[in-house]
Coordinates of N, CA and C in Angstrom, one line a residue:
M730 N -40.0 66.1 32.7 CA -40.1 66.5 31.7 C -40.9 67.5 30.4
I731 N -42.1 66.6 30.5 CA -43.5 67.1 29.9 C -43.9 68.5 30.6
K732 N -43.5 68.8 32.0 CA -44.0 70.3 32.6 C -43.0 71.2 32.2
F733 N -41.5 70.6 31.9 CA -40.7 71.9 31.4 C -41.5 72.0 29.6
F734 N -41.7 71.2 29.3 CA -41.9 71.9 27.7 C -43.6 72.7 27.7
F735 N -44.3 72.1 28.6 CA -45.4 72.6 28.6 C -45.5 74.4 29.2
H736 N -44.6 74.5 30.1 CA -44.3 75.5 30.8 C -43.3 76.4 29.7
V737 N -42.8 75.7 28.7 CA -42.2 76.6 27.7 C -43.3 76.9 26.5
F738 N -43.7 76.1 26.0 CA -44.8 76.4 24.9 C -46.1 77.2 25.7
L739 N -46.6 77.3 26.6 CA -47.2 78.2 27.4 C -46.6 79.3 27.4
S740 N -45.4 80.0 27.8 CA -44.8 81.1 27.9 C -44.5 81.7 26.4
L741 N -44.4 80.5 25.4 CA -43.7 81.1 24.1 C -45.4 81.7 23.6
S742 N -46.6 80.8 23.8 CA -47.8 81.3 23.1 C -48.5 82.6 24.0
L743 N -47.7 82.7 25.3 CA -48.6 83.9 25.7 C -47.8 84.7 25.1
I744 N -46.3 85.0 25.0 CA -45.4 85.9 23.9 C -46.0 86.5 22.8
V745 N -46.3 85.1 22.3 CA -47.1 85.7 20.8 C -48.2 86.5 21.0
I746 N -49.3 86.0 22.0 CA -50.4 86.7 22.3 C -50.3 88.0 22.8
Q747 N -49.5 88.3 23.4 CA -49.2 89.9 23.9 C -48.3 90.7 23.0
T748 N -47.8 89.8 22.2 CA -46.8 91.1 21.2 C -47.8 91.3 19.9
S749 N -48.6 90.0 19.6 CA -49.4 90.6 18.2 C -50.7 90.3 18.4
I750 N -51.5 89.7 19.1 CA -52.8 89.5 18.8 C -53.5 90.8 20.0
L751 N -53.1 90.9 21.2 CA -53.5 91.6 21.9 C -53.8 93.3 21.5
P752 N -52.3 93.6 21.3 CA -52.8 95.2 20.3 C -53.0 95.3 19.8
S753 N -53.4 94.3 18.4 CA -54.9 94.9 17.7 C -56.5 95.0 18.1
I754 N -56.8 94.5 19.0 CA -58.2 94.6 19.6 C -57.8 95.9 20.6
P755 N -59.1 96.6 20.3 CA -59.4 97.6 20.8 C -59.3 97.3 22.5
L756 N -60.1 96.6 22.4 CA -60.7 96.0 23.9 C -59.3 96.1 24.9
F757 N -58.5 95.3 24.6 CA -57.3 95.0 25.0 C -56.2 95.4 25.1
S758 N -56.4 97.0 24.4 CA -54.9 97.5 23.7 C -54.1 97.9 25.0
G759 N -54.8 97.8 26.4 CA -54.1 98.6 27.8 C -54.1 97.6 28.4
C760 N -53.8 96.1 28.1 CA -54.1 95.2 29.0 C -52.7 94.8 29.8
F761 N -52.9 94.6 31.0 CA -51.5 94.8 32.0 C -50.7 92.9 31.2
D762 N -49.5 93.2 31.8 CA -48.5 91.8 30.9 C -48.8 90.6 31.9
I763 N -49.6 89.7 30.8 CA -49.8 88.6 30.9 C -48.8 87.7 31.0
L764 N -47.6 88.1 30.5 CA -46.6 87.1 31.1 C -46.2 87.1 32.4
L765 N -46.6 88.2 33.4 CA -46.4 88.2 34.3 C -46.6 87.4 35.5
I766 N -48.1 86.7 34.7 CA -48.7 85.5 35.3 C -47.3 84.4 35.3
V767 N -47.0 84.1 34.5 CA -46.2 83.3 34.2 C -45.1 83.5 35.5
V768 N -44.2 84.5 35.3 CA -43.4 84.9 36.2 C -43.8 84.7 37.9
L769 N -44.8 85.1 38.0 CA -45.4 85.1 39.6 C -45.4 83.7 39.7
F770 N -46.1 82.6 38.8 CA -46.0 80.9 39.1 C -45.2 80.5 39.5
L771 N -43.8 80.8 38.6 CA -42.8 80.3 38.6 C -41.9 80.4 40.1
S772 N -41.9 82.0 40.4 CA -41.8 82.2 41.7 C -42.3 81.8 42.8
L773 N -43.7 81.6 42.7 CA -44.3 80.9 43.9 C -44.1 79.6 44.1
M774 N -44.3 78.6 43.1 CA -44.4 77.5 43.2 C -42.8 76.7 43.5
F775 N -42.0 77.5 43.0 CA -41.1 77.1 42.8 C -39.7 77.9 43.9
S776 N -38.8 77.2 44.4 CA -38.0 78.5 44.7 C -36.3 78.5 44.1
N777 N -36.3 77.7 43.3 CA -34.9 77.7 42.5 C -34.4 78.9 42.1
F778 N -33.1 79.4 42.6 CA -32.6 80.6 42.1 C -32.1 80.2 40.6
T779 N -32.0 79.2 40.4 CA -31.4 78.7 39.0 C -32.8 79.1 37.9
L780 N -34.0 79.2 38.2 CA -35.1 79.9 37.5 C -35.3 81.3 37.2
I781 N -34.0 81.7 37.6 CA -34.4 83.5 37.2 C -33.3 83.3 35.9
A782 N -32.7 81.9 35.3 CA -32.3 82.3 34.0 C -33.5 82.3 33.1
A783 N -34.6 81.7 33.4 CA -35.7 81.4 32.9 C -36.2 82.6 32.4
V784 N -36.5 83.4 34.0 CA -37.1 84.7 33.7 C -36.5 85.8 32.9
I785 N -35.3 86.0 32.9 CA -34.3 86.6 32.2 C -34.8 86.2 30.7
I786 N -34.7 85.0 30.0 CA -34.7 84.8 28.6 C -36.3 85.2 28.5
L787 N -37.5 85.0 29.5 CA -38.7 85.3 28.7 C -38.7 86.8 29.1
G788 N -37.9 87.7 29.7 CA -37.8 89.3 29.5 C -37.0 89.5 28.3
W789 N -36.2 88.8 28.5 CA -35.3 89.2 26.8 C -36.5 89.0 25.5
S790 N -37.0 88.0 25.8 CA -38.0 87.6 24.7 C -38.8 88.8 24.6
M791 N -39.5 89.4 25.3 CA -40.6 90.4 25.5 C -39.6 91.4 25.3
D792 N -38.7 91.7 25.4 CA -37.8 93.2 24.9 C -37.5 93.0 23.5
S793 N -37.4 91.9 23.2 CA -36.9 92.1 21.7 C -38.3 91.9 20.8
L794 N -39.3 91.7 21.4 CA -40.5 91.5 20.6 C -41.4 92.6 20.5
S795 N -41.3 93.5 21.9 CA -42.2 94.3 21.9 C -41.5 95.6 21.6
D796 N -42.3 97.0 21.7 CA -41.6 98.0 21.6 C -41.2 98.7 22.7
A797 N -41.4 97.8 23.6 CA -40.8 98.9 24.6 C -39.0 98.9 24.7
P798 N -38.8 100.1 26.0 CA -37.8 100.5 25.7 C -36.6 98.8 26.1
L799 N -35.5 98.6 25.7 CA -34.8 97.7 26.1 C -34.1 97.4 27.2
G800 N -34.6 96.1 28.0 CA -34.0 95.9 29.4 C -35.6 96.2 30.4
L801 N -36.7 97.0 29.6 CA -37.7 97.4 30.6 C -38.5 95.6 31.2
Y802 N -38.3 94.9 30.5 CA -39.5 93.8 30.9 C -38.4 92.8 31.5
T803 N -36.7 92.7 30.9 CA -36.5 91.8 31.9 C -35.8 92.3 33.1
I804 N -35.6 93.5 33.6 CA -35.5 94.2 34.8 C -37.0 94.3 35.9
T805 N -38.0 94.0 35.0 CA -39.3 94.1 35.8 C -39.4 92.5 36.2
Y806 N -39.2 91.6 35.6 CA -39.4 90.2 35.8 C -38.6 89.8 37.0
V807 N -37.1 90.1 36.4 CA -36.4 89.7 37.7 C -36.4 90.6 39.0
W808 N -37.0 91.7 39.1 CA -37.5 92.1 40.4 C -38.4 91.7 40.9
V809 N -39.6 91.2 40.3 CA -40.6 90.7 40.9 C -40.4 88.7 41.2
F810 N -39.6 88.2 40.2 CA -39.0 87.3 40.8 C -38.1 87.2 42.0
L811 N -37.4 88.5 42.5 CA -36.5 88.2 43.3 C -37.1 88.7 44.6
L812 N -38.4 89.7 44.5 CA -39.4 90.3 45.6 C -40.0 89.0 46.4
V813 N -40.6 88.5 45.3 CA -41.5 87.3 45.6 C -40.4 86.3 46.5
Q814 N -39.3 85.6 45.8 CA -38.3 84.7 46.4 C -38.1 85.5 48.1
F815 N -37.9 86.3 47.9 CA -37.6 87.0 49.9 C -38.7 87.2 50.5
L816 N -39.7 87.3 49.9 CA -41.3 87.8 50.8 C -41.9 86.3 51.2
K817 N -41.5 85.1 50.1 CA -41.8 84.0 50.9 C -41.2 83.2 52.1
R818 N -40.2 84.2 51.9 CA -39.2 83.4 53.4 C -40.2 83.9 54.8
F819 N -40.8 85.4 54.7 CA -41.5 85.4 55.9 C -43.2 85.0 55.5
V820 N -43.6 85.1 54.6 CA -44.9 85.0 54.6 C -45.3 83.8 53.8
H821 N -46.3 82.8 53.9 CA -46.7 81.5 53.4 C -47.3 81.7 52.0
R822 N -46.7 80.9 51.3 CA -46.9 81.4 49.9 C -48.6 80.9 49.8
G823 N -49.4 80.4 50.2 CA -50.6 80.3 49.9 C -51.5 80.9 51.1
N824 N -51.2 82.3 51.3 CA -51.9 83.0 52.0 C -52.9 83.7 51.7
I825 N -54.2 83.8 51.6 CA -55.4 84.9 50.8 C -54.9 85.9 51.0
I826 N -54.5 86.9 52.0 CA -53.8 87.9 51.2 C -52.5 88.3 50.4
F827 N -51.2 87.5 50.7 CA -50.3 87.7 49.8 C -50.3 87.2 48.7
I828 N -51.2 86.3 47.9 CA -51.0 86.4 46.3 C -52.0 87.2 46.2
P829 N -53.0 87.6 46.2 CA -53.6 89.1 45.9 C -52.7 90.5 45.6
S830 N -52.1 90.5 46.6 CA -51.0 91.9 47.3 C -49.8 91.9 46.1
I831 N -49.1 90.8 46.2 CA -47.9 90.5 45.2 C -48.3 90.7 43.9
S832 N -49.4 90.0 43.6 CA -50.4 90.2 41.9 C -50.4 91.9 41.7
A833 N -51.2 92.4 42.9 CA -51.3 93.8 41.9 C -50.2 94.8 42.5
F834 N -49.0 94.2 43.1 CA -48.0 95.0 43.1 C -47.1 94.8 42.2
S835 N -46.9 93.8 41.4 CA -46.5 93.2 40.3 C -46.7 94.3 39.0
V836 N -48.3 93.9 38.8 CA -48.8 94.4 37.8 C -48.4 96.2 37.9
V837 N -48.6 97.0 38.9 CA -48.2 98.1 39.3 C -47.1 98.3 38.8
M838 N -45.8 97.4 39.3 CA -44.7 97.6 39.2 C -44.4 97.2 37.7
S839 N -45.1 96.5 36.6 CA -45.0 96.3 35.5 C -45.1 97.6 34.3
N840 N -46.2 98.3 35.2 CA -46.8 99.4 34.4 C -46.1 100.8 34.8

C-alpha cells in the first residue's frame, strides 16, 4: 500500500513539475517527457496488464494539463507500455542493451 501511494505522489509531482515549473526555465524548455520514466519503470518492473489503466490515467492527466493535442500523451504512454510488455517476452528486462535502447526509442516516440 505504501508503494502505491509513493507512485501516485511521484506521478503527481512529476506532472506538476513538467507542466508548470520546467516550461518557465529556459534551460529545460525542450526537455523530454519526464513522466515517461514512470511509464517505463511501471512497464519494466510489473507485468500486469491492469497497469494499463494507470498508464491511461497518467496520459489523460498530462493531456488535460498540457497544451499538446488531446490524446497525444495517452496514446504515446499506452504504446510505450505495450511495446515494452511485448519486448519483455523476448529480452531479459535487466539486459544492458535493452533498457537504454527502449528508453531512447521511447523518448524519440514521445517527441
